[in-house]
């Protein structure tokens, strides 16, 4: 008989030792200004598995208002006790909740039935509507991994309210378990569960009441809340604006520091530099005009033929490779451009949008060759300006993300912070200063530009110091004039030197040009500069997708 009783006791031991919450009571007092004082009494049966050091309680921080906007509540922990005595506690933010850890490294005595009392204050919990207001609470969250034998929630309004003017609702999150509610004309409601709550089953309540019981926040308060919820986003936007302002100011200052004065006129291009190379040195970046200038230089060197064909109201452009030996071109960027566009003699390419991939490939090869040649040997990033931009971006990004981490504005904040990365990359590319070698080359480029653009004025003829501006010299230097954007002035000087009819005859007899007849040298130079550049830029734009339907 004794053996049978001992066996029954062993079988019953797991049931006696089952950890659970014996009672969870929540008392909520609503103040007239909308603040909530919450007192929770949690009695647990501790066996050292779930409740080892104390209690973990999740307090919701985020919820949606009637308009569907996310609202972040403020929670202030005021007092935490176990069995009536203060105990250590700490909080962490986890997702949409404030996680309250009650206890320290010391283990609870087991088995035991400690009683934890939590007192905290929250704001922004009431939901304000047009006709009535409400208090909606996750009175008992689904954070507990053990069952709750009995639960209740009590809500006290700041003023007496008729029972018929209040509407009470509740959900338990557990099948077969509901809650009974008792309303009082003193302005209170109490919900009590009808049975035990299984693990992770929440207990939510909602009490609606007429407007005027609690103060409706004014416009200034709502604006303050809106700004508070988006403080991280506002910091990110301020950082982005500050970064943009810094980049603009530093870029302009660095550009001014590289301006040249008292530059002597140079009548020949620096040897070993293509038109696009000189333009890259002057602008510190590649562009379609430099690409067009090197195409024109390859044509002048008899490697290409440029063909202009009327196409209705527009003009079509085609380039044809006329001979082998791309290695004969004087610079790396010109050779890379020619081979990428027209790999073999006899090849032809229409500069149209359908050839975008091929033209883009030629531009990439041309740009890589320019950067490999000139960066960083002739130019280097302005380290102080780039470092300042990085510090602004990092400081504002860290502050913004820390402030926005648990707010609804986090995705928008991350997007704004991400916009800083391409801004930094572009700024680091643009804000460059020339090395000593680059500064000397810049002076040569500026001297050549001044010569091509105005050293020989139209109508003044030969100045006695400059080489004679004949047809061969005009054509040889035309690609450099296009690259430095002075092709109009250079052509006017040629017309003034050779005469209008002789200039037209020279251009009409060019071996590397075919198509529309040349009747006006000025129009021809603009077509080789502005028009060809515009055609290349248009060819690089993405293809338009046909409209559906």
JSON list of N, CA, C and O in Angstrom, two decimals, residues 62-83:
[
{"chain": "A", "resi": 62, "resn": "UNK", "atom": "N", "xyz": [3.81, 50.43, -29.37]},
{"chain": "A", "resi": 62, "resn": "UNK", "atom": "CA", "xyz": [3.26, 50.93, -30.63]},
{"chain": "A", "resi": 62, "resn": "UNK", "atom": "C", "xyz": [1.89, 50.34, -30.88]},
{"chain": "A", "resi": 62, "resn": "UNK", "atom": "O", "xyz": [1.64, 49.17, -30.63]},
{"chain": "A", "resi": 63, "resn": "UNK", "atom": "N", "xyz": [1.01, 51.18, -31.41]},
{"chain": "A", "resi": 63, "resn": "UNK", "atom": "CA", "xyz": [-0.32, 50.76, -31.82]},
{"chain": "A", "resi": 63, "resn": "UNK", "atom": "C", "xyz": [-0.79, 51.70, -32.91]},
{"chain": "A", "resi": 63, "resn": "UNK", "atom": "O", "xyz": [-0.17, 52.73, -33.19]},
{"chain": "A", "resi": 64, "resn": "UNK", "atom": "N", "xyz": [-1.91, 51.38, -33.53]},
{"chain": "A", "resi": 64, "resn": "UNK", "atom": "CA", "xyz": [-2.46, 52.19, -34.61]},
{"chain": "A", "resi": 64, "resn": "UNK", "atom": "C", "xyz": [-3.65, 52.98, -34.10]},
{"chain": "A", "resi": 64, "resn": "UNK", "atom": "O", "xyz": [-4.51, 52.44, -33.37]},
{"chain": "A", "resi": 65, "resn": "UNK", "atom": "N", "xyz": [-3.75, 54.26, -34.51]},
{"chain": "A", "resi": 65, "resn": "UNK", "atom": "CA", "xyz": [-4.90, 55.06, -34.13]},
{"chain": "A", "resi": 65, "resn": "UNK", "atom": "C", "xyz": [-6.05, 54.82, -35.10]},
{"chain": "A", "resi": 65, "resn": "UNK", "atom": "O", "xyz": [-5.99, 53.94, -35.97]},
{"chain": "A", "resi": 66, "resn": "UNK", "atom": "N", "xyz": [-7.11, 55.61, -34.97]},
{"chain": "A", "resi": 66, "resn": "UNK", "atom": "CA", "xyz": [-8.29, 55.39, -35.81]},
{"chain": "A", "resi": 66, "resn": "UNK", "atom": "C", "xyz": [-8.01, 55.66, -37.28]},
{"chain": "A", "resi": 66, "resn": "UNK", "atom": "O", "xyz": [-8.72, 55.15, -38.15]},
{"chain": "A", "resi": 67, "resn": "UNK", "atom": "N", "xyz": [-7.02, 56.48, -37.57]},
{"chain": "A", "resi": 67, "resn": "UNK", "atom": "CA", "xyz": [-6.67, 56.77, -38.97]},
{"chain": "A", "resi": 67, "resn": "UNK", "atom": "C", "xyz": [-5.68, 55.75, -39.53]},
{"chain": "A", "resi": 67, "resn": "UNK", "atom": "O", "xyz": [-5.28, 55.84, -40.69]},
{"chain": "A", "resi": 68, "resn": "UNK", "atom": "N", "xyz": [-5.28, 54.77, -38.73]},
{"chain": "A", "resi": 68, "resn": "UNK", "atom": "CA", "xyz": [-4.34, 53.76, -39.20]},
{"chain": "A", "resi": 68, "resn": "UNK", "atom": "C", "xyz": [-2.89, 54.17, -39.09]},
{"chain": "A", "resi": 68, "resn": "UNK", "atom": "O", "xyz": [-2.01, 53.45, -39.55]},
{"chain": "A", "resi": 69, "resn": "UNK", "atom": "N", "xyz": [-2.63, 55.34, -38.48]},
{"chain": "A", "resi": 69, "resn": "UNK", "atom": "CA", "xyz": [-1.25, 55.79, -38.31]},
{"chain": "A", "resi": 69, "resn": "UNK", "atom": "C", "xyz": [-0.65, 55.16, -37.06]},
{"chain": "A", "resi": 69, "resn": "UNK", "atom": "O", "xyz": [-1.32, 55.02, -36.03]},
{"chain": "A", "resi": 70, "resn": "UNK", "atom": "N", "xyz": [0.62, 54.78, -37.16]},
{"chain": "A", "resi": 70, "resn": "UNK", "atom": "CA", "xyz": [1.30, 54.18, -36.01]},
{"chain": "A", "resi": 70, "resn": "UNK", "atom": "C", "xyz": [1.60, 55.24, -34.97]},
{"chain": "A", "resi": 70, "resn": "UNK", "atom": "O", "xyz": [2.03, 56.36, -35.28]},
{"chain": "A", "resi": 71, "resn": "UNK", "atom": "N", "xyz": [1.34, 54.92, -33.71]},
{"chain": "A", "resi": 71, "resn": "UNK", "atom": "CA", "xyz": [1.56, 55.81, -32.59]},
{"chain": "A", "resi": 71, "resn": "UNK", "atom": "C", "xyz": [2.54, 55.13, -31.63]},
{"chain": "A", "resi": 71, "resn": "UNK", "atom": "O", "xyz": [2.41, 53.94, -31.35]},
{"chain": "A", "resi": 72, "resn": "UNK", "atom": "N", "xyz": [3.49, 55.89, -31.12]},
{"chain": "A", "resi": 72, "resn": "UNK", "atom": "CA", "xyz": [4.47, 55.36, -30.17]},
{"chain": "A", "resi": 72, "resn": "UNK", "atom": "C", "xyz": [4.17, 55.95, -28.80]},
{"chain": "A", "resi": 72, "resn": "UNK", "atom": "O", "xyz": [4.22, 57.17, -28.62]},
{"chain": "A", "resi": 73, "resn": "UNK", "atom": "N", "xyz": [3.85, 55.11, -27.85]},
{"chain": "A", "resi": 73, "resn": "UNK", "atom": "CA", "xyz": [3.56, 55.56, -26.49]},
{"chain": "A", "resi": 73, "resn": "UNK", "atom": "C", "xyz": [4.85, 55.70, -25.69]},
{"chain": "A", "resi": 73, "resn": "UNK", "atom": "O", "xyz": [5.84, 55.02, -25.96]},
{"chain": "A", "resi": 74, "resn": "UNK", "atom": "N", "xyz": [4.79, 56.59, -24.70]},
{"chain": "A", "resi": 74, "resn": "UNK", "atom": "CA", "xyz": [5.90, 56.73, -23.76]},
{"chain": "A", "resi": 74, "resn": "UNK", "atom": "C", "xyz": [5.56, 55.95, -22.50]},
{"chain": "A", "resi": 74, "resn": "UNK", "atom": "O", "xyz": [4.44, 56.07, -21.97]},
{"chain": "A", "resi": 75, "resn": "UNK", "atom": "N", "xyz": [6.50, 55.16, -22.02]},
{"chain": "A", "resi": 75, "resn": "UNK", "atom": "CA", "xyz": [6.31, 54.36, -20.81]},
{"chain": "A", "resi": 75, "resn": "UNK", "atom": "C", "xyz": [7.38, 54.74, -19.81]},
{"chain": "A", "resi": 75, "resn": "UNK", "atom": "O", "xyz": [8.57, 54.75, -20.11]},
{"chain": "A", "resi": 76, "resn": "UNK", "atom": "N", "xyz": [6.92, 55.05, -18.59]},
{"chain": "A", "resi": 76, "resn": "UNK", "atom": "CA", "xyz": [7.83, 55.39, -17.50]},
{"chain": "A", "resi": 76, "resn": "UNK", "atom": "C", "xyz": [7.62, 54.39, -16.36]},
{"chain": "A", "resi": 76, "resn": "UNK", "atom": "O", "xyz": [6.55, 54.34, -15.76]},
{"chain": "A", "resi": 77, "resn": "UNK", "atom": "N", "xyz": [8.64, 53.59, -16.10]},
{"chain": "A", "resi": 77, "resn": "UNK", "atom": "CA", "xyz": [8.56, 52.63, -14.99]},
{"chain": "A", "resi": 77, "resn": "UNK", "atom": "C", "xyz": [8.78, 53.40, -13.68]},
{"chain": "A", "resi": 77, "resn": "UNK", "atom": "O", "xyz": [9.81, 54.06, -13.50]},
{"chain": "A", "resi": 78, "resn": "UNK", "atom": "N", "xyz": [7.82, 53.28, -12.75]},
{"chain": "A", "resi": 78, "resn": "UNK", "atom": "CA", "xyz": [7.87, 54.06, -11.51]},
{"chain": "A", "resi": 78, "resn": "UNK", "atom": "C", "xyz": [8.22, 53.20, -10.29]},
{"chain": "A", "resi": 78, "resn": "UNK", "atom": "O", "xyz": [8.84, 53.69, -9.35]},
{"chain": "A", "resi": 79, "resn": "UNK", "atom": "N", "xyz": [7.83, 51.95, -10.30]},
{"chain": "A", "resi": 79, "resn": "UNK", "atom": "CA", "xyz": [8.11, 51.12, -9.13]},
{"chain": "A", "resi": 79, "resn": "UNK", "atom": "C", "xyz": [7.98, 49.65, -9.50]},
{"chain": "A", "resi": 79, "resn": "UNK", "atom": "O", "xyz": [7.06, 49.28, -10.24]},
{"chain": "A", "resi": 80, "resn": "UNK", "atom": "N", "xyz": [8.89, 48.83, -9.01]},
{"chain": "A", "resi": 80, "resn": "UNK", "atom": "CA", "xyz": [8.87, 47.39, -9.24]},
{"chain": "A", "resi": 80, "resn": "UNK", "atom": "C", "xyz": [9.19, 46.71, -7.90]},
{"chain": "A", "resi": 80, "resn": "UNK", "atom": "O", "xyz": [10.21, 47.02, -7.26]},
{"chain": "A", "resi": 81, "resn": "UNK", "atom": "N", "xyz": [8.31, 45.78, -7.49]},
{"chain": "A", "resi": 81, "resn": "UNK", "atom": "CA", "xyz": [8.50, 45.12, -6.19]},
{"chain": "A", "resi": 81, "resn": "UNK", "atom": "C", "xyz": [8.24, 43.62, -6.32]},
{"chain": "A", "resi": 81, "resn": "UNK", "atom": "O", "xyz": [7.50, 43.19, -7.22]},
{"chain": "A", "resi": 82, "resn": "UNK", "atom": "N", "xyz": [8.82, 42.88, -5.41]},
{"chain": "A", "resi": 82, "resn": "UNK", "atom": "CA", "xyz": [8.52, 41.46, -5.24]},
{"chain": "A", "resi": 82, "resn": "UNK", "atom": "C", "xyz": [8.22, 41.20, -3.77]},
{"chain": "A", "resi": 82, "resn": "UNK", "atom": "O", "xyz": [9.06, 41.50, -2.90]},
{"chain": "A", "resi": 83, "resn": "UNK", "atom": "N", "xyz": [7.03, 40.70, -3.58]},
{"chain": "A", "resi": 83, "resn": "UNK", "atom": "CA", "xyz": [6.57, 40.46, -2.21]},
{"chain": "A", "resi": 83, "resn": "UNK", "atom": "C", "xyz": [6.69, 41.72, -1.35]},
{"chain": "A", "resi": 83, "resn": "UNK", "atom": "O", "xyz": [7.08, 41.69, -0.17]}
]
